GROMACS .gro file of C-alpha atoms in nm:
model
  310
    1UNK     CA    1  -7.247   4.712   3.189
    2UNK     CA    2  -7.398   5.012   3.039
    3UNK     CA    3  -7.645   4.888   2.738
    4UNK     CA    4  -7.503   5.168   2.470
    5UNK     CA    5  -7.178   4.956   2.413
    6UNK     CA    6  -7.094   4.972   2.051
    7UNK     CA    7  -7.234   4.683   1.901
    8UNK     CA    8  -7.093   4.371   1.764
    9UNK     CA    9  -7.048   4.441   1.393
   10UNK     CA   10  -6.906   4.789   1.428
   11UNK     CA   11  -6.600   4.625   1.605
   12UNK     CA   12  -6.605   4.315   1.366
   13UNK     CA   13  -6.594   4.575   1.085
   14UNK     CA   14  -6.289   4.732   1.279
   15UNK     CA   15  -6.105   4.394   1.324
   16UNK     CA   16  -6.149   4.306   0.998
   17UNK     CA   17  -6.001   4.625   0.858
   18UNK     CA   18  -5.719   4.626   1.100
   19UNK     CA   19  -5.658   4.241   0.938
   20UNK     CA   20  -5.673   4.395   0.563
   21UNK     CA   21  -5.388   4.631   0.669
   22UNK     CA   22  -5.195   4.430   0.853
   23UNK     CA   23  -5.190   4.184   0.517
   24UNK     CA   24  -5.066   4.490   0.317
   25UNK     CA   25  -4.785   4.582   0.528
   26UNK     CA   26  -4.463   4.571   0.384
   27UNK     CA   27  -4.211   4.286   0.305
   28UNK     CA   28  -3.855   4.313   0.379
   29UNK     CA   29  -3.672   4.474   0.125
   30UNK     CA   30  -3.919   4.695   0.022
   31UNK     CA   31  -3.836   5.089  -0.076
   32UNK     CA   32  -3.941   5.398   0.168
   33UNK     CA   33  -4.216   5.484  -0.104
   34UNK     CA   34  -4.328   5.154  -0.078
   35UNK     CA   35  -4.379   5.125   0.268
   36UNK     CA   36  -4.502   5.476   0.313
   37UNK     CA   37  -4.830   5.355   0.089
   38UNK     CA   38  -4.866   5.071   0.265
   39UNK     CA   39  -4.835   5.187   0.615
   40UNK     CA   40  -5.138   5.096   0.853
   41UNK     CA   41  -5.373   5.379   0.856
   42UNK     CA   42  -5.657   5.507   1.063
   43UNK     CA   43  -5.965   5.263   1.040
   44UNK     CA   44  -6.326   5.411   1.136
   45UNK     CA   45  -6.664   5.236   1.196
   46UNK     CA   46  -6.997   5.423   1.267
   47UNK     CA   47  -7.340   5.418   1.253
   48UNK     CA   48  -7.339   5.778   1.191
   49UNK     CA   49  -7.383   5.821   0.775
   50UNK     CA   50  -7.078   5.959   0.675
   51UNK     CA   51  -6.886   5.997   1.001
   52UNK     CA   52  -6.606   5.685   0.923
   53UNK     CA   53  -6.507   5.804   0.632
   54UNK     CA   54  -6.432   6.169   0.738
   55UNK     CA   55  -6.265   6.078   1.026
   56UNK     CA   56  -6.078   5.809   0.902
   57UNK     CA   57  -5.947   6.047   0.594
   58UNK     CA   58  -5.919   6.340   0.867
   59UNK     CA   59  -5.694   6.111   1.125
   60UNK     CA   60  -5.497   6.036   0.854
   61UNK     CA   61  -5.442   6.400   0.755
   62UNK     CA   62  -5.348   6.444   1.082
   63UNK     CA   63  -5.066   6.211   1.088
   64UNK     CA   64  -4.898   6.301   0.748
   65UNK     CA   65  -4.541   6.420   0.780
   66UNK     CA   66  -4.517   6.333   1.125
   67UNK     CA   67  -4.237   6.074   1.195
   68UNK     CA   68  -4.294   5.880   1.527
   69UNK     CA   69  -4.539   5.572   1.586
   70UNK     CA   70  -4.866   5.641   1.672
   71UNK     CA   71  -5.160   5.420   1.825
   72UNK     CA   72  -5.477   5.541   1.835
   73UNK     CA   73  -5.810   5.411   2.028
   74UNK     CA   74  -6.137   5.634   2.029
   75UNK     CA   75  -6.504   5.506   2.135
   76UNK     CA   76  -6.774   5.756   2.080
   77UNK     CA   77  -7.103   5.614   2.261
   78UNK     CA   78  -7.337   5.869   2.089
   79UNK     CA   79  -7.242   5.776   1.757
   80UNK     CA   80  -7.145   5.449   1.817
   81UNK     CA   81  -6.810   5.565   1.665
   82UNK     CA   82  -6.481   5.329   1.694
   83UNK     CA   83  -6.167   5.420   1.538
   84UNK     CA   84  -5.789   5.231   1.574
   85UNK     CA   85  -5.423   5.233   1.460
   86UNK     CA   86  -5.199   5.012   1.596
   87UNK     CA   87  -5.413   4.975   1.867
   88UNK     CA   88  -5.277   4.643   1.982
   89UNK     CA   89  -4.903   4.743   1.982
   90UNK     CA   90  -4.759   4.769   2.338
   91UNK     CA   91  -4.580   5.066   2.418
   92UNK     CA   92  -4.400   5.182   2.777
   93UNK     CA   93  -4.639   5.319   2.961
   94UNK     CA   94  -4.439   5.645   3.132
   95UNK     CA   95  -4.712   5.802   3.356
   96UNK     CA   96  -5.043   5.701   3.218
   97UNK     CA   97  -5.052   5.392   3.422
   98UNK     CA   98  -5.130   5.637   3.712
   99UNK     CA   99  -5.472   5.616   3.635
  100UNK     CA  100  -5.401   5.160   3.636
  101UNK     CA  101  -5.269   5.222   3.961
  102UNK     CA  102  -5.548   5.431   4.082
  103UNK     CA  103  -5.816   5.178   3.938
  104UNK     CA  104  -5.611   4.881   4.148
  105UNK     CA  105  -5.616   5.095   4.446
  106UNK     CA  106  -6.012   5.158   4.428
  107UNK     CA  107  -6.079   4.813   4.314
  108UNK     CA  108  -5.870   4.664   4.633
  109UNK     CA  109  -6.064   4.881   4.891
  110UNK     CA  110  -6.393   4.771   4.750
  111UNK     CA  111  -6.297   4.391   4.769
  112UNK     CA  112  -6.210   4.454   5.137
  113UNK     CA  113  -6.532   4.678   5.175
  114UNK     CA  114  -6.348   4.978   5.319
  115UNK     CA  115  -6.275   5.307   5.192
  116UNK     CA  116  -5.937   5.517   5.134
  117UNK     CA  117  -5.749   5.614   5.412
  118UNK     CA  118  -5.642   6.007   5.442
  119UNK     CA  119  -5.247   5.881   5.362
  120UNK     CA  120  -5.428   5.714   5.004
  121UNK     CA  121  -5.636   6.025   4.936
  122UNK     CA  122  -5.322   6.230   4.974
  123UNK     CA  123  -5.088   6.028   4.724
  124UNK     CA  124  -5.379   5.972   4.466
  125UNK     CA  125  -5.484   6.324   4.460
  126UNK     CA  126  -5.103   6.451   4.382
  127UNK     CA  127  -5.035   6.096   4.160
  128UNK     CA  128  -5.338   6.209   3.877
  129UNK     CA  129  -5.362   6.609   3.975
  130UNK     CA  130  -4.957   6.675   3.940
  131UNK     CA  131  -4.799   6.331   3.839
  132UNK     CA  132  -4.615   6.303   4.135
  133UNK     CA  133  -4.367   6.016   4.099
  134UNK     CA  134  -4.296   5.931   4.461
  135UNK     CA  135  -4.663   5.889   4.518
  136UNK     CA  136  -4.684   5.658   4.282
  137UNK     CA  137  -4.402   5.481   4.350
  138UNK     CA  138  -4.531   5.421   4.736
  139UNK     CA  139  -4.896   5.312   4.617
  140UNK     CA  140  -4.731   5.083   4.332
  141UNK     CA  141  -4.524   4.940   4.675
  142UNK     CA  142  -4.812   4.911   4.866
  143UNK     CA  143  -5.048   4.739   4.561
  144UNK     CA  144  -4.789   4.470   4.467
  145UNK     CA  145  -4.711   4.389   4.130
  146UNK     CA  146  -4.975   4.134   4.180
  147UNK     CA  147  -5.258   4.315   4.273
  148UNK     CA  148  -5.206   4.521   3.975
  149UNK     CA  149  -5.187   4.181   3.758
  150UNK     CA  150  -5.501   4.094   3.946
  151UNK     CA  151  -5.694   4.415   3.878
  152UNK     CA  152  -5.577   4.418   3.508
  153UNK     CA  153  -5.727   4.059   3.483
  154UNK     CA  154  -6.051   4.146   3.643
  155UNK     CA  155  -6.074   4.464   3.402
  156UNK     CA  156  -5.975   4.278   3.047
  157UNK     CA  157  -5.718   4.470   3.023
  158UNK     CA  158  -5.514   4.109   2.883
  159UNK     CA  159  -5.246   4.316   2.677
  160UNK     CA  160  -5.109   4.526   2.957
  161UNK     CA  161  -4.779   4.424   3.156
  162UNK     CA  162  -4.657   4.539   3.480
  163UNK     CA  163  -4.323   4.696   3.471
  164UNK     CA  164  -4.104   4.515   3.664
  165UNK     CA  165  -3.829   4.562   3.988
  166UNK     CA  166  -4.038   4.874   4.072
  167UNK     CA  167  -4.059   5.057   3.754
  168UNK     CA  168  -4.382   5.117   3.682
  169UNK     CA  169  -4.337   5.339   3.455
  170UNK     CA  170  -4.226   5.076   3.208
  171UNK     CA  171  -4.567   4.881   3.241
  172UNK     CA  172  -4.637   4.792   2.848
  173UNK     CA  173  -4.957   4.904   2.700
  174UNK     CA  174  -5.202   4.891   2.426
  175UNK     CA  175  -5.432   5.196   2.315
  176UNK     CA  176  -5.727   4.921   2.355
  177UNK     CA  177  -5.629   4.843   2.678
  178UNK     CA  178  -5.637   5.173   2.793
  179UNK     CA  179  -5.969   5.202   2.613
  180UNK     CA  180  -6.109   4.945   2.800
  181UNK     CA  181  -5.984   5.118   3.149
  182UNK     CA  182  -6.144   5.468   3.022
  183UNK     CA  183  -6.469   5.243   2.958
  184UNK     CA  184  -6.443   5.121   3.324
  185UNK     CA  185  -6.433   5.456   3.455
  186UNK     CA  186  -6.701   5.621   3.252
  187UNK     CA  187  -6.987   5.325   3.239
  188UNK     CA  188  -7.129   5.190   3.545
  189UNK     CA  189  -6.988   4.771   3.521
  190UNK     CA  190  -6.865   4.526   3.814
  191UNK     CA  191  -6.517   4.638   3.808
  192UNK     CA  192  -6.528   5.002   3.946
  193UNK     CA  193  -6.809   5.140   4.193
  194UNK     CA  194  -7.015   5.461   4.103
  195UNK     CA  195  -6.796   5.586   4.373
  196UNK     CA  196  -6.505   5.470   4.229
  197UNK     CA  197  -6.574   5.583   3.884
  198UNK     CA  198  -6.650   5.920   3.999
  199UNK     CA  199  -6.344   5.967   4.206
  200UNK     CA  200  -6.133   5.869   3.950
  201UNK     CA  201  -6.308   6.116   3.722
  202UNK     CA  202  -6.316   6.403   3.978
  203UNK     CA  203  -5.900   6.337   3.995
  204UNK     CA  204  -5.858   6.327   3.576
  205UNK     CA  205  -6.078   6.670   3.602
  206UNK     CA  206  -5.882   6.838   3.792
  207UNK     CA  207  -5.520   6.810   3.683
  208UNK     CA  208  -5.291   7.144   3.645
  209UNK     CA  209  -5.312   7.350   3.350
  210UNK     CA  210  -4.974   7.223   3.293
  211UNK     CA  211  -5.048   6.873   3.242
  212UNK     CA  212  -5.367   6.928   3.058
  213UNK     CA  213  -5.236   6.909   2.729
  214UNK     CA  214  -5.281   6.630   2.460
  215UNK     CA  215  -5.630   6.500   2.406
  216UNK     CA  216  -5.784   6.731   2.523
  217UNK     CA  217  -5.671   7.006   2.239
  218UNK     CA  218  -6.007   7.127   2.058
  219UNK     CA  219  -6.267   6.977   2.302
  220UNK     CA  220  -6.543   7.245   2.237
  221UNK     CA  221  -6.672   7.447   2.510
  222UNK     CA  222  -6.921   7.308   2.776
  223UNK     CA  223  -6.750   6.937   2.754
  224UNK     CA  224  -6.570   6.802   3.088
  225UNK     CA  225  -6.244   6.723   3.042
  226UNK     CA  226  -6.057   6.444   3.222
  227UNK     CA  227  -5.697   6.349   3.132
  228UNK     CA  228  -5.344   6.176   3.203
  229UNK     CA  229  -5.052   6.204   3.014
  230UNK     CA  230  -4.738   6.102   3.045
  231UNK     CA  231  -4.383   6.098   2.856
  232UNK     CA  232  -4.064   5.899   2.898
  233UNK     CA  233  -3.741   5.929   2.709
  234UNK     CA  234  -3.522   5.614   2.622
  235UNK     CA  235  -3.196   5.529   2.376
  236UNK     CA  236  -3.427   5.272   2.213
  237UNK     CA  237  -3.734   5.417   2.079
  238UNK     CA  238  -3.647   5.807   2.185
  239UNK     CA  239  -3.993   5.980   2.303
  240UNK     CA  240  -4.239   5.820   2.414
  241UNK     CA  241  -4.580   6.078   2.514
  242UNK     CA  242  -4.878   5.934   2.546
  243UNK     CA  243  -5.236   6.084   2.612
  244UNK     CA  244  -5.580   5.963   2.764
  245UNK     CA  245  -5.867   6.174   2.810
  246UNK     CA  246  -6.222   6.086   2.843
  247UNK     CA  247  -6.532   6.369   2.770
  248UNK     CA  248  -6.857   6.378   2.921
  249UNK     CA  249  -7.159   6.626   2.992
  250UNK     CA  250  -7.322   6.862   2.760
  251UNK     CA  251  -7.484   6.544   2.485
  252UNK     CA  252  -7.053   6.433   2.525
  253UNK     CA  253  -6.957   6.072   2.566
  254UNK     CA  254  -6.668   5.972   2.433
  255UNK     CA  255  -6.295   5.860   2.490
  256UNK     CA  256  -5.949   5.903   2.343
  257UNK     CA  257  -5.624   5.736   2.342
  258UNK     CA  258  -5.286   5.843   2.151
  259UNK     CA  259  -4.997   5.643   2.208
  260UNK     CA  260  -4.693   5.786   2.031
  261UNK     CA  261  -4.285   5.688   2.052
  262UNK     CA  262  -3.981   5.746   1.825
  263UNK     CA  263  -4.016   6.088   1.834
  264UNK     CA  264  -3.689   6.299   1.824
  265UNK     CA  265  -3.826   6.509   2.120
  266UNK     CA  266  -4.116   6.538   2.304
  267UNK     CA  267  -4.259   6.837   2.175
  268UNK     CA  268  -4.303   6.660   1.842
  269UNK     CA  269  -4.470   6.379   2.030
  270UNK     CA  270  -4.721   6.615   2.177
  271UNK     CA  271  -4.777   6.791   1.863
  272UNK     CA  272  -4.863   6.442   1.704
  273UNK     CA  273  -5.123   6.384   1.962
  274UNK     CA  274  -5.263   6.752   1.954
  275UNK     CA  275  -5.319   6.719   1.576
  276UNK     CA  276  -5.496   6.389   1.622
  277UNK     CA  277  -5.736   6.497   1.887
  278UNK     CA  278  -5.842   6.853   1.756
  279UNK     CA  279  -5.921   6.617   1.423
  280UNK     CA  280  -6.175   6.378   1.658
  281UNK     CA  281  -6.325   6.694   1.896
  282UNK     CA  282  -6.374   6.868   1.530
  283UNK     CA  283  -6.564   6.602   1.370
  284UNK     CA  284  -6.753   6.454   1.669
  285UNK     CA  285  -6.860   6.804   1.739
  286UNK     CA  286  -6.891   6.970   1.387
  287UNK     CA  287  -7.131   7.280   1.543
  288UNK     CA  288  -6.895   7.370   1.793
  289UNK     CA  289  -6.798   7.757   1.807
  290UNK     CA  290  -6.452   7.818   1.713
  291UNK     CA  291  -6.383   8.064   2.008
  292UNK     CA  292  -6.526   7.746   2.237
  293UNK     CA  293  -6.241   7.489   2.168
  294UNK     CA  294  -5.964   7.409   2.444
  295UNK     CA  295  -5.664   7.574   2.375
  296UNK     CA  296  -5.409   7.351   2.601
  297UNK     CA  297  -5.090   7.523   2.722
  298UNK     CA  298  -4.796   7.603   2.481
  299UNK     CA  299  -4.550   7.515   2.788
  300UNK     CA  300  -4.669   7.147   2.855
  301UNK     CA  301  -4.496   6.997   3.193
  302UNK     CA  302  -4.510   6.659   3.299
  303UNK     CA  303  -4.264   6.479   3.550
  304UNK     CA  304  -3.956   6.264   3.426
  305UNK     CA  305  -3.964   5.927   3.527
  306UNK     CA  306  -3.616   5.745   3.617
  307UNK     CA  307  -3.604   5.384   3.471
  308UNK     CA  308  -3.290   5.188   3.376
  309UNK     CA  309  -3.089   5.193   3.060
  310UNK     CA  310  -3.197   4.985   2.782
   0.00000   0.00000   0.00000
């Protein structure tokens, strides 16, 4: 694994925090004021002076007014920077598990020492670049439910679940988990080849303008920008729109995961995210040029998934 992990006491720090606010949740009974003050909030660690602080006050910021839940995950390896909400809640995936299914897919081939046939390279390419459902839905087939469970195990990834009867789209996830995966991908380890790392990148690099919304809102110019979203509307729970994008190149080296659901639509779910990520890009990269930043499309698109009633 690459030797700029974030070190132990950063992430003890983190866990400890996340304990503290856990302890002041809410009992039953208690008003809307009173749970408003004592709702978890953005935790920070950094060996950057100052940096926790500001972000954790500016992630907050971000997240006033807004009504749906929201599970954050961020790694920064330059300034070994860690921040969390919630990020050990499981959500339903909708199409960010592409990028799970993708990992299984890569992680297979290597254990059989072969590469991807033209048929594989053809359904990943349109499964990351467009979110094509069907794709998925044949590689998902073709992977098993347990070579996913097996790849998930090999990667850490302990928290995530496998949809079941097909649905991958209902796989439950944690903003850690998904964390973990991004680390995978963007820090040589004996999970994912170089190869494999940089072909998932290359996919997450390249998606339409239409899907490139979410994290990457605010990234500043000269940053490469690799993302996955995904949304999924249900009777329990309304939206859910999730987010993962990873940045590299240019001094860049960091990772970001929003997780949101019970949103009343999904524009307010992407909003959510959007506010959250321009708040990270913004004080991870505090000389960026203001004409620089990614503007992501007003019009996002992303494909519905069809799952069951709940």
């Amino acid at each position: 694994m690459t030797s700029d992990r974030i070190p132990r006491h950063p992430r003890t720090a983190v866990c400890a925090a996340l304990t503290a606010a856990v302890v002041a949740a809410p009992v039953a009974g208690a008003g809307p004021a009173s749970a408003a003050a004592t709702a978890p909030r953005p935790v920070c660690v950094s060996h950057q002076s100052g940096l926790a602080g500001k972000m954790s006050k500016d992630l907050a910021n971000a997240l006033r007014g807004r009504s749906g839940t929201v599970a954050i995950s961020l790694r920064d390896h330059t300034t070994h920077t860690r921040c969390t909400l919630r990020a050990n809640q499981r959500f339903d995936s909708a199409s960010v598990v592409k990028v799970a299914v993708l990992g299984t897919l890569l992680w297979d081939a290597q254990r059989h020492h072969r590469g991807l046939t033209k048929r594989e390279k053809t359904l990943t390419k349109a499964m990351i670049t467009k979110s094509d459902n069907a794709s998925t839905s044949k590689l998902w087939k073709q992977l098993e439910p347990s070579g996913v469970k097996a790849f998930l195990r090999t990667a850490g990834m302990d928290a995530t679940v496998p949809g079941k009867d097909g649905y991958w789209g209902l796989t439950r996830i944690t903003a850690n988990d998904q964390e973990r995966l991004l680390d995978l991908i963007t820090h040589p380890n004996t999970v994912l080849s170089d190869g494999s790392r940089t072909y998932i990148l290359s996919l997450m690099g390249k998606v339409i303008r239409e899907q490139r919304w979410g994290t990457p809102a605010g990234a500043p110019g000269g940053t490469k920008i690799h993302v996955k979203n995904g949304w999924l509307e249900r009777s329990s729970h309304g939206w859910r729109v999730h987010s993962i994008g990873a940045f590299t190149g240019g001094g860049h080296d960091y990772t970001l995961t929003v997780l949101t659901q019970d949103d009343r639509t999904m524009e307010a779910g992407v909003a959510t995210i959007e506010a959250v990520a321009r708040a990270v890009h913004r004080d991870l990269n505090p000389t960026a040029r203001a004409d620089t930043l990614y503007a992501p499309t007003d019009r996002p698109e992303e494909a519905l998934l069809t799952v069951p009633e709940d």
